[in-house]
XYZ file of C-alpha atoms in Angstrom:
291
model
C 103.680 103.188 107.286
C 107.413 103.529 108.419
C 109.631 100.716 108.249
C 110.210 100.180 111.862
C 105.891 100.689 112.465
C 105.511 97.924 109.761
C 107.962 95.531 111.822
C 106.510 96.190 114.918
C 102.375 95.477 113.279
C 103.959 92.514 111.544
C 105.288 90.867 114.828
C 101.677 91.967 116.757
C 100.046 90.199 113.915
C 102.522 87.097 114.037
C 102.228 86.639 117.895
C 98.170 87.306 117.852
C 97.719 85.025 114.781
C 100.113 82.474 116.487
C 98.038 82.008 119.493
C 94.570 81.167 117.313
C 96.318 78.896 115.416
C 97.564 77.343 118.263
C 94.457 77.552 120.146
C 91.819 77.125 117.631
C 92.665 76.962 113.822
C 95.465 74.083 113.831
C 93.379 70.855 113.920
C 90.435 72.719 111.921
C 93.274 73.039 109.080
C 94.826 69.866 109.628
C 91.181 68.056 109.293
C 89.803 69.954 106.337
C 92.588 69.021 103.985
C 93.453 65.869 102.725
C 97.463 64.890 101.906
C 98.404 63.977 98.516
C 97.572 60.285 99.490
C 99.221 57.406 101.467
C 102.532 56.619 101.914
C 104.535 53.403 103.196
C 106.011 53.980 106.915
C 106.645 50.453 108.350
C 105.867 46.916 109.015
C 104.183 45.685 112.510
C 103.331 41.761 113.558
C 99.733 41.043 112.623
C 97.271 41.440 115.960
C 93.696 40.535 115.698
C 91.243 42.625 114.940
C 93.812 44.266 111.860
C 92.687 44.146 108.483
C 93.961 41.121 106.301
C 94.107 43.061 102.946
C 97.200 44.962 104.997
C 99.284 41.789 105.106
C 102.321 41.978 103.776
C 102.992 38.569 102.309
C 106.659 38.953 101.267
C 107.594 40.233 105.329
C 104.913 37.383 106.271
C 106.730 33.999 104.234
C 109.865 35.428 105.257
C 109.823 35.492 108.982
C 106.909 32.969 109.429
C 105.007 35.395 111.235
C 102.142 37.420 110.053
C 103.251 41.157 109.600
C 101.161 44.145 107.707
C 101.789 47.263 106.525
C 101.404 50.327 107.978
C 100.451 54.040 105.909
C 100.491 57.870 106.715
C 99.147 60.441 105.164
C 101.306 62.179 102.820
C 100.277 65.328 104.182
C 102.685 68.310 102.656
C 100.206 70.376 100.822
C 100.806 73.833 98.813
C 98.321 76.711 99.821
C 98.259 79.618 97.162
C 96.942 83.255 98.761
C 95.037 84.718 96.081
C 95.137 88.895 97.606
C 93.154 91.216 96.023
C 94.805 94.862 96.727
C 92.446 96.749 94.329
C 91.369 99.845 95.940
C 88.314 99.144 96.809
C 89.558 96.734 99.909
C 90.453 100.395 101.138
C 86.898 100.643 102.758
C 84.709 99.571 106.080
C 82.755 101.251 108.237
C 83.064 99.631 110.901
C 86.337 98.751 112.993
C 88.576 98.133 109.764
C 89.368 98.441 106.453
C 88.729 94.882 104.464
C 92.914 94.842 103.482
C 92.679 94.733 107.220
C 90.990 91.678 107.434
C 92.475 89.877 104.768
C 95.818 90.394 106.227
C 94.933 88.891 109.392
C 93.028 86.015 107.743
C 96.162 85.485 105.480
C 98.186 85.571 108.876
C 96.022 82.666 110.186
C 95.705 81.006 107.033
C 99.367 80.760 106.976
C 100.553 80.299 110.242
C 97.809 76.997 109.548
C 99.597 75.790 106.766
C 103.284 76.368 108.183
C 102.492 74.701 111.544
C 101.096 71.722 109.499
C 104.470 71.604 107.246
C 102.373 72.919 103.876
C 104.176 75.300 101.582
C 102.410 79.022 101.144
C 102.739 81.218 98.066
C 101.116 84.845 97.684
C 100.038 86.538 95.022
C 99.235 90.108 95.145
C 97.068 91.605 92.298
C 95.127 94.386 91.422
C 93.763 94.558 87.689
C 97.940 92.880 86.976
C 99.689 90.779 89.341
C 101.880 93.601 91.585
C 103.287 90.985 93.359
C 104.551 86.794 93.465
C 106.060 85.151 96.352
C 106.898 81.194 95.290
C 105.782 78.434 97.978
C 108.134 77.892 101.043
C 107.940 76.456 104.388
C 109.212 78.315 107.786
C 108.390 80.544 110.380
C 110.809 83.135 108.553
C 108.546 83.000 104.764
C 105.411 83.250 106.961
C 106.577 86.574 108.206
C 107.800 87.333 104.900
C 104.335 87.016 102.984
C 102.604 88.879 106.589
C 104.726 91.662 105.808
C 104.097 91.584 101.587
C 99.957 91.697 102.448
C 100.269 94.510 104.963
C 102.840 96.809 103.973
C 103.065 96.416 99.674
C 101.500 99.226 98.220
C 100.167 98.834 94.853
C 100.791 100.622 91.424
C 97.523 100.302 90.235
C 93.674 100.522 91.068
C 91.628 98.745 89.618
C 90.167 94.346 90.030
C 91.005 91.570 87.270
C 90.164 88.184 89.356
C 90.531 86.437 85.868
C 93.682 87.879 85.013
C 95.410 86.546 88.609
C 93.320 83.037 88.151
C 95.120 82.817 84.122
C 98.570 83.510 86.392
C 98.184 80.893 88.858
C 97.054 78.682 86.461
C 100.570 79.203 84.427
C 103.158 79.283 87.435
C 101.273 76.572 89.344
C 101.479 72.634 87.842
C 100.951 71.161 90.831
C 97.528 71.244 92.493
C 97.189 73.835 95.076
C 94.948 74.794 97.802
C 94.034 78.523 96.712
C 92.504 80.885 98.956
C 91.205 84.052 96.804
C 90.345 86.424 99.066
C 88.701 89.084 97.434
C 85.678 91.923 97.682
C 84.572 90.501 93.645
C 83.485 93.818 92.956
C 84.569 92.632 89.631
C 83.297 91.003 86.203
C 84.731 88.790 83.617
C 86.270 86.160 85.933
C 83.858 83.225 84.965
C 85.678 81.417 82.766
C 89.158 81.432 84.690
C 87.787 80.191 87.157
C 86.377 77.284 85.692
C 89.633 76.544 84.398
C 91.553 77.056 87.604
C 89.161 75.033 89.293
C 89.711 71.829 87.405
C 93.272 71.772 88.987
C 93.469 73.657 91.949
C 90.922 73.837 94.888
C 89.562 77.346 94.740
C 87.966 78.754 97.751
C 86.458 82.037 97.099
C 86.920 84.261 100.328
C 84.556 87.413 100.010
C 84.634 90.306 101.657
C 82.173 92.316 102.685
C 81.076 95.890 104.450
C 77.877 96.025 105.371
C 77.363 99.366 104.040
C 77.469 97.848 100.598
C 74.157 96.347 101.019
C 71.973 99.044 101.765
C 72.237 102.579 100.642
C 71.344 104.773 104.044
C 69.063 107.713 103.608
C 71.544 110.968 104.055
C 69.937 113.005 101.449
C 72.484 114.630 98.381
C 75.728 112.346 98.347
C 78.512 112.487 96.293
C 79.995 109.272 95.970
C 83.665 108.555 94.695
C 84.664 104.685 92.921
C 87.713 104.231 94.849
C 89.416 102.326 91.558
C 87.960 104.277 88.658
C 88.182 107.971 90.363
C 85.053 108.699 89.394
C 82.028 110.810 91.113
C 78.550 110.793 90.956
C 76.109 112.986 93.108
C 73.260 110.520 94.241
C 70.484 111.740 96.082
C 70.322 108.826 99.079
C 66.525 110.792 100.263
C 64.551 109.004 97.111
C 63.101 105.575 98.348
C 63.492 104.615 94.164
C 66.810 105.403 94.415
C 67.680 103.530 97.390
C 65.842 100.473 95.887
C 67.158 100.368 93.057
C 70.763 100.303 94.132
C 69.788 96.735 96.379
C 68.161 95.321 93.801
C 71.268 95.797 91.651
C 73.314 94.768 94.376
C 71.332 91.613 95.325
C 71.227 90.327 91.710
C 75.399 90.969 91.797
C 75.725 89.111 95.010
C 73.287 86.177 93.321
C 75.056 85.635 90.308
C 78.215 85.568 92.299
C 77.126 82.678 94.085
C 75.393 80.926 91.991
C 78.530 80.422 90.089
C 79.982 79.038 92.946
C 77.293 76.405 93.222
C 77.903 75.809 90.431
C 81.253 74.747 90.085
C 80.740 73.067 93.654
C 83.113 75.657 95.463
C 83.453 75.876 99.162
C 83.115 79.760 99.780
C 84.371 81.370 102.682
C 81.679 84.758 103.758
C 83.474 87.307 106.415
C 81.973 90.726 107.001
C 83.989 93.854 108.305
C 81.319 94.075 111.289
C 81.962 90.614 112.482
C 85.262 88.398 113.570
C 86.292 85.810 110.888
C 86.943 83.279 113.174
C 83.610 81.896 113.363
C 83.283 81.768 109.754
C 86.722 79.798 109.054
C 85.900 77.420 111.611
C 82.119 76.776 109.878
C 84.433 76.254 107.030
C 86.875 73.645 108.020
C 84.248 72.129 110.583
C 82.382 71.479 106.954
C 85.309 70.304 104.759
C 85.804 67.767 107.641
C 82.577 66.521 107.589
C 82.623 65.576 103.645
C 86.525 64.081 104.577
């Protein structure tokens, strides 16, 4: 994509992302993540009905008057985009590619977090980390880390979900709010993320085509792995054939989330046939609930 084409998608995903935060997504965010805790903001006379445990005493015996305190939320947060750019997010079959998607649910995702005065970092991996983008605030870094998902092409092919949850873990002290959007067409990521998770709160983001579930009767194929290069001629016509490629998919898809029942994660399902709004807002409608 030319420079000037990339601008031009980056500002029509800005202004379209824009409007569903605006209309939709803000007080979702806003309600399904809590601050860092409470902070001090003032002093008000006591009224009935107000809580005496707020009373501040010193304020109180100095004027002669009953005052109490008053708290906020401390709400500045730091979300982490977790981008798998593997070349397997090169597929759909539908209306678009899942890199598609997961740009325009970073978009929203980030356009959340900016309008709600968090911080967003990006990190771009494949199977090594092609790209890192620090936390910042501002319309300007939003567009910034729009333009990094869309338009960075990687060096290399293949997935390591581990090796990107071992990075954040190192770069990040602070607890984050990480958003690993990913197909997990992977392995091997079991124990980082166990380790992750005891500091940050991971939310696994899959993507999926719907061709990946069922292998369609078309007779002789020959199929390519997008990251390994590799072909193999599969003949779609034998019902065995077709069977046994669910069952190995459906014990895959299993195991994936059983691990992230596991660790109690809050996943995050969109499908390249379907819009992800309704399944962000099932999201933060149920982190709000537990709040």
């Amino acid at each position: 994509m030319l420079p000037t084409e990339l601008f031009k998608y980056v500002k029509q995903i800005h202004i379209r992302t824009r409007r569903l935060v605006n209309d939709v997504f803000a007080g979702g965010y806003h309600s399904a993540f809590k601050g860092r805790g409470m902070e001090f903001a003032e002093v008000r006379e006591y009224t009935p009905g107000d809580d005496i445990r707020s009373i501040d005493w010193n304020v109180t015996a100095r004027t002669g008057q009953p005052y109490v305190k008053q708290f906020v939320e401390e709400r500045e947060l730091t979300v982490m985009l977790l981008v798998d750019l593997s070349a397997s997010g090169q597929f759909g079959t539908v209306a678009k590619l899942k890199t598609e998607i997961a740009t325009e649910l970073c978009a929203v995702l980030a356009m959340s977090a900016i309008t709600n005065n968090d911080k967003v970092g990006l990190i771009l991996f494949t199977d090594r980390i092609e790209r890192f983008i620090p936390p910042q605030k501002g319309k300007h870094h939003v567009l910034r880390v729009i333009r990094e998902v869309l338009g960075f092409r990687p060096q290399h092919l293949g997935t390591d979900i581990g090796g990107a949850l071992e990075y954040l873990h190192r770069i990040s002290r602070r607890r984050s709010v990480c958003f690993l959007v990913s197909d997990f067409l992977a392995s091997d990521y079991e124990t980082p993320l166990r380790i992750a998770h005891r500091r940050h709160d991971i939310i696994p983001v899959t993507l999926t085509d719907q061709r990946e579930d069922h292998l369609p009767r078309l007779g002789l194929v020959m199929l390519q792995d997008l990251e390994t290069g590799a072909h193999v001629l599969v003949d779609t016509s034998s019902r065995a054939v077709r069977q046994q490629y669910q069952q190995r998919r459906e014990a895959a898809v299993s195991q994936r989330q059983r691990l992230f029942r596991t660790l109690g994660l809050d996943t995050i399902d969109i499908r390249t046939d379907e819009p992800f709004i309704d399944p962000l807002m099932r999201f933060f409608r149920q982190r709000e609930r537990r709040r």
